Amino acid sequence: MSGLILASSLLGIDNPGPAVPSAPSEQLDRPPAPDNPAPRLPEIPGTGVLRQGDSGHGVYELQVRLLQVPNVYDGGAIDGRYDKEVRAAVARFQQWYGVRGDETGVYGDNTRLALMLRTK
């Protein structure tokens, strides 16, 4: 019976206070849950595959970058809509700069990298 008393005192069963983690790594592995969890954040702009029919901030950022490349999207709208003009500009950029690996006119990882290296 004395072993049970010793075990219960080591486990803190007799102590009604809050449990304290035994190692600092436990605190780093699991941050405390907030009382009001934040809503799920939207996808980071400029990530993911974009194609005709898409809209939003990522397309807006794409349009801004396309305008920085001479003769690719001259006079194109910056309205956040991936329309046929944006598709044509992406396809033109892919062809002129030898971008491979993404579908023609689709803003995928390879096209994004090539465009980001050439724009601000």
PDB file of C-alpha atoms in Angstrom:
ATOM      1  CA  MET A   1       0.000   0.000   0.000  1.00  0.00           C
ATOM      2  CA  SER A   2       2.889   2.369   0.662  1.00  0.00           C
ATOM      3  CA  GLY A   3       3.888   1.992  -3.026  1.00  0.00           C
ATOM      4  CA  LEU A   4       0.423   3.228  -4.035  1.00  0.00           C
ATOM      5  CA  ILE A   5       0.735   6.266  -1.760  1.00  0.00           C
ATOM      6  CA  LEU A   6       4.193   7.032  -3.145  1.00  0.00           C
ATOM      7  CA  ALA A   7       2.952   6.669  -6.747  1.00  0.00           C
ATOM      8  CA  SER A   8      -0.077   8.872  -6.133  1.00  0.00           C
ATOM      9  CA  SER A   9       2.090  11.579  -4.559  1.00  0.00           C
ATOM     10  CA  LEU A  10       4.501  11.459  -7.505  1.00  0.00           C
ATOM     11  CA  LEU A  11       1.630  11.715  -9.973  1.00  0.00           C
ATOM     12  CA  GLY A  12       0.130  14.640  -8.114  1.00  0.00           C
ATOM     13  CA  ILE A  13      -3.194  12.921  -7.412  1.00  0.00           C
ATOM     14  CA  ASP A  14      -3.359  14.426  -3.935  1.00  0.00           C
ATOM     15  CA  ASN A  15      -2.396  17.854  -5.308  1.00  0.00           C
ATOM     16  CA  PRO A  16      -5.444  19.661  -6.788  1.00  0.00           C
ATOM     17  CA  GLY A  17      -3.202  22.326  -8.444  1.00  0.00           C
ATOM     18  CA  PRO A  18      -2.606  22.521 -12.194  1.00  0.00           C
ATOM     19  CA  ALA A  19      -0.310  19.969 -13.757  1.00  0.00           C
ATOM     20  CA  VAL A  20       3.101  21.281 -14.758  1.00  0.00           C
ATOM     21  CA  PRO A  21       4.879  19.748 -17.746  1.00  0.00           C
ATOM     22  CA  SER A  22       7.961  17.833 -16.709  1.00  0.00           C
ATOM     23  CA  ALA A  23      10.062  18.919 -19.679  1.00  0.00           C
ATOM     24  CA  PRO A  24      10.212  22.209 -21.568  1.00  0.00           C
ATOM     25  CA  SER A  25       9.853  20.357 -24.886  1.00  0.00           C
ATOM     26  CA  GLU A  26       6.254  19.527 -24.005  1.00  0.00           C
ATOM     27  CA  GLN A  27       5.448  23.238 -23.956  1.00  0.00           C
ATOM     28  CA  LEU A  28       7.077  23.781 -27.362  1.00  0.00           C
ATOM     29  CA  ASP A  29       5.286  20.862 -29.000  1.00  0.00           C
ATOM     30  CA  ARG A  30       1.772  22.000 -28.143  1.00  0.00           C
ATOM     31  CA  PRO A  31       0.941  25.681 -27.867  1.00  0.00           C
ATOM     32  CA  PRO A  32      -2.021  26.427 -25.647  1.00  0.00           C
ATOM     33  CA  ALA A  33      -5.329  26.526 -27.475  1.00  0.00           C
ATOM     34  CA  PRO A  34      -6.781  30.043 -27.684  1.00  0.00           C
ATOM     35  CA  ASP A  35     -10.162  30.734 -26.127  1.00  0.00           C
ATOM     36  CA  ASN A  36     -11.467  32.038 -29.458  1.00  0.00           C
ATOM     37  CA  PRO A  37      -9.622  30.240 -32.253  1.00  0.00           C
ATOM     38  CA  ALA A  38      -8.834  32.453 -35.225  1.00  0.00           C
ATOM     39  CA  PRO A  39     -10.686  31.713 -38.439  1.00  0.00           C
ATOM     40  CA  ARG A  40      -8.827  29.656 -40.997  1.00  0.00           C
ATOM     41  CA  LEU A  41      -6.509  31.921 -42.962  1.00  0.00           C
ATOM     42  CA  PRO A  42      -6.920  32.092 -46.728  1.00  0.00           C
ATOM     43  CA  GLU A  43      -4.241  30.695 -48.983  1.00  0.00           C
ATOM     44  CA  ILE A  44      -1.154  32.867 -49.189  1.00  0.00           C
ATOM     45  CA  PRO A  45      -1.486  35.038 -52.273  1.00  0.00           C
ATOM     46  CA  GLY A  46       0.652  33.950 -55.131  1.00  0.00           C
ATOM     47  CA  THR A  47       0.712  30.284 -54.212  1.00  0.00           C
ATOM     48  CA  GLY A  48      -1.065  27.380 -55.834  1.00  0.00           C
ATOM     49  CA  VAL A  49      -1.994  26.856 -59.451  1.00  0.00           C
ATOM     50  CA  LEU A  50      -3.997  29.602 -61.135  1.00  0.00           C
ATOM     51  CA  ARG A  51      -5.889  29.202 -64.396  1.00  0.00           C
ATOM     52  CA  GLN A  52      -8.562  30.842 -66.510  1.00  0.00           C
ATOM     53  CA  GLY A  53     -11.738  31.309 -64.474  1.00  0.00           C
ATOM     54  CA  ASP A  54      -9.912  31.884 -61.180  1.00  0.00           C
ATOM     55  CA  SER A  55     -10.113  35.185 -59.353  1.00  0.00           C
ATOM     56  CA  GLY A  56      -8.782  36.831 -56.241  1.00  0.00           C
ATOM     57  CA  HIS A  57      -5.662  38.359 -54.790  1.00  0.00           C
ATOM     58  CA  GLY A  58      -3.341  35.759 -56.284  1.00  0.00           C
ATOM     59  CA  VAL A  59      -4.544  36.639 -59.784  1.00  0.00           C
ATOM     60  CA  TYR A  60      -4.170  40.336 -58.963  1.00  0.00           C
ATOM     61  CA  GLU A  61      -0.519  39.718 -57.973  1.00  0.00           C
ATOM     62  CA  LEU A  62       0.021  37.740 -61.191  1.00  0.00           C
ATOM     63  CA  GLN A  63      -1.364  40.603 -63.270  1.00  0.00           C
ATOM     64  CA  VAL A  64       0.912  43.104 -61.533  1.00  0.00           C
ATOM     65  CA  ARG A  65       3.946  40.929 -62.288  1.00  0.00           C
ATOM     66  CA  LEU A  66       2.927  40.293 -65.899  1.00  0.00           C
ATOM     67  CA  LEU A  67       2.765  44.047 -66.506  1.00  0.00           C
ATOM     68  CA  GLN A  68       6.407  44.332 -65.455  1.00  0.00           C
ATOM     69  CA  VAL A  69       7.555  42.140 -68.368  1.00  0.00           C
ATOM     70  CA  PRO A  70       7.701  44.193 -71.601  1.00  0.00           C
ATOM     71  CA  ASN A  71       5.158  43.223 -74.278  1.00  0.00           C
ATOM     72  CA  VAL A  72       3.674  40.317 -72.328  1.00  0.00           C
ATOM     73  CA  TYR A  73       0.525  41.904 -70.854  1.00  0.00           C
ATOM     74  CA  ASP A  74       0.710  45.507 -72.068  1.00  0.00           C
ATOM     75  CA  GLY A  75      -2.435  47.424 -71.160  1.00  0.00           C
ATOM     76  CA  GLY A  76      -3.865  44.408 -69.365  1.00  0.00           C
ATOM     77  CA  ALA A  77      -6.373  44.872 -66.571  1.00  0.00           C
ATOM     78  CA  ILE A  78      -5.453  44.536 -62.916  1.00  0.00           C
ATOM     79  CA  ASP A  79      -8.803  43.316 -61.659  1.00  0.00           C
ATOM     80  CA  GLY A  80      -8.051  39.936 -60.056  1.00  0.00           C
ATOM     81  CA  ARG A  81      -9.794  37.938 -62.800  1.00  0.00           C
ATOM     82  CA  TYR A  82      -7.925  35.259 -64.745  1.00  0.00           C
ATOM     83  CA  ASP A  83      -9.568  35.811 -68.100  1.00  0.00           C
ATOM     84  CA  LYS A  84      -8.518  34.905 -71.649  1.00  0.00           C
ATOM     85  CA  GLU A  85      -6.137  37.903 -71.796  1.00  0.00           C
ATOM     86  CA  VAL A  86      -4.291  36.760 -68.669  1.00  0.00           C
ATOM     87  CA  ARG A  87      -4.168  33.215 -70.014  1.00  0.00           C
ATOM     88  CA  ALA A  88      -2.692  34.487 -73.293  1.00  0.00           C
ATOM     89  CA  ALA A  89      -0.127  36.611 -71.404  1.00  0.00           C
ATOM     90  CA  VAL A  90       0.931  33.639 -69.266  1.00  0.00           C
ATOM     91  CA  ALA A  91       1.228  31.456 -72.375  1.00  0.00           C
ATOM     92  CA  ARG A  92       3.282  34.163 -74.116  1.00  0.00           C
ATOM     93  CA  PHE A  93       5.564  34.468 -71.088  1.00  0.00           C
ATOM     94  CA  GLN A  94       6.002  30.683 -70.952  1.00  0.00           C
ATOM     95  CA  GLN A  95       6.897  30.534 -74.652  1.00  0.00           C
ATOM     96  CA  TRP A  96       9.242  33.546 -74.680  1.00  0.00           C
ATOM     97  CA  TYR A  97      11.150  32.453 -71.569  1.00  0.00           C
ATOM     98  CA  GLY A  98      11.163  28.722 -72.247  1.00  0.00           C
ATOM     99  CA  VAL A  99       9.105  27.761 -69.200  1.00  0.00           C
ATOM    100  CA  ARG A 100       8.338  24.029 -69.190  1.00  0.00           C
ATOM    101  CA  GLY A 101       6.412  21.807 -66.819  1.00  0.00           C
ATOM    102  CA  ASP A 102       3.197  23.830 -66.520  1.00  0.00           C
ATOM    103  CA  GLU A 103       0.218  23.557 -68.823  1.00  0.00           C
ATOM    104  CA  THR A 104       0.225  26.314 -71.464  1.00  0.00           C
ATOM    105  CA  GLY A 105      -1.475  29.418 -70.096  1.00  0.00           C
ATOM    106  CA  VAL A 106      -1.620  28.016 -66.551  1.00  0.00           C
ATOM    107  CA  TYR A 107       0.275  29.747 -63.761  1.00  0.00           C
ATOM    108  CA  GLY A 108       1.903  26.803 -61.995  1.00  0.00           C
ATOM    109  CA  ASP A 109       5.060  26.418 -59.916  1.00  0.00           C
ATOM    110  CA  ASN A 110       7.535  26.603 -62.813  1.00  0.00           C
ATOM    111  CA  THR A 111       5.895  29.656 -64.367  1.00  0.00           C
ATOM    112  CA  ARG A 112       5.637  31.335 -60.971  1.00  0.00           C
ATOM    113  CA  LEU A 113       9.340  30.840 -60.289  1.00  0.00           C
ATOM    114  CA  ALA A 114      10.361  32.156 -63.716  1.00  0.00           C
ATOM    115  CA  LEU A 115       8.107  35.212 -63.382  1.00  0.00           C
ATOM    116  CA  MET A 116       9.205  35.960 -59.825  1.00  0.00           C
ATOM    117  CA  LEU A 117      12.873  35.870 -60.883  1.00  0.00           C
ATOM    118  CA  ARG A 118      12.157  38.533 -63.512  1.00  0.00           C
ATOM    119  CA  THR A 119       9.851  40.862 -61.536  1.00  0.00           C
ATOM    120  CA  LYS A 120       9.449  42.592 -58.187  1.00  0.00           C
TER     121      LYS A 120
END
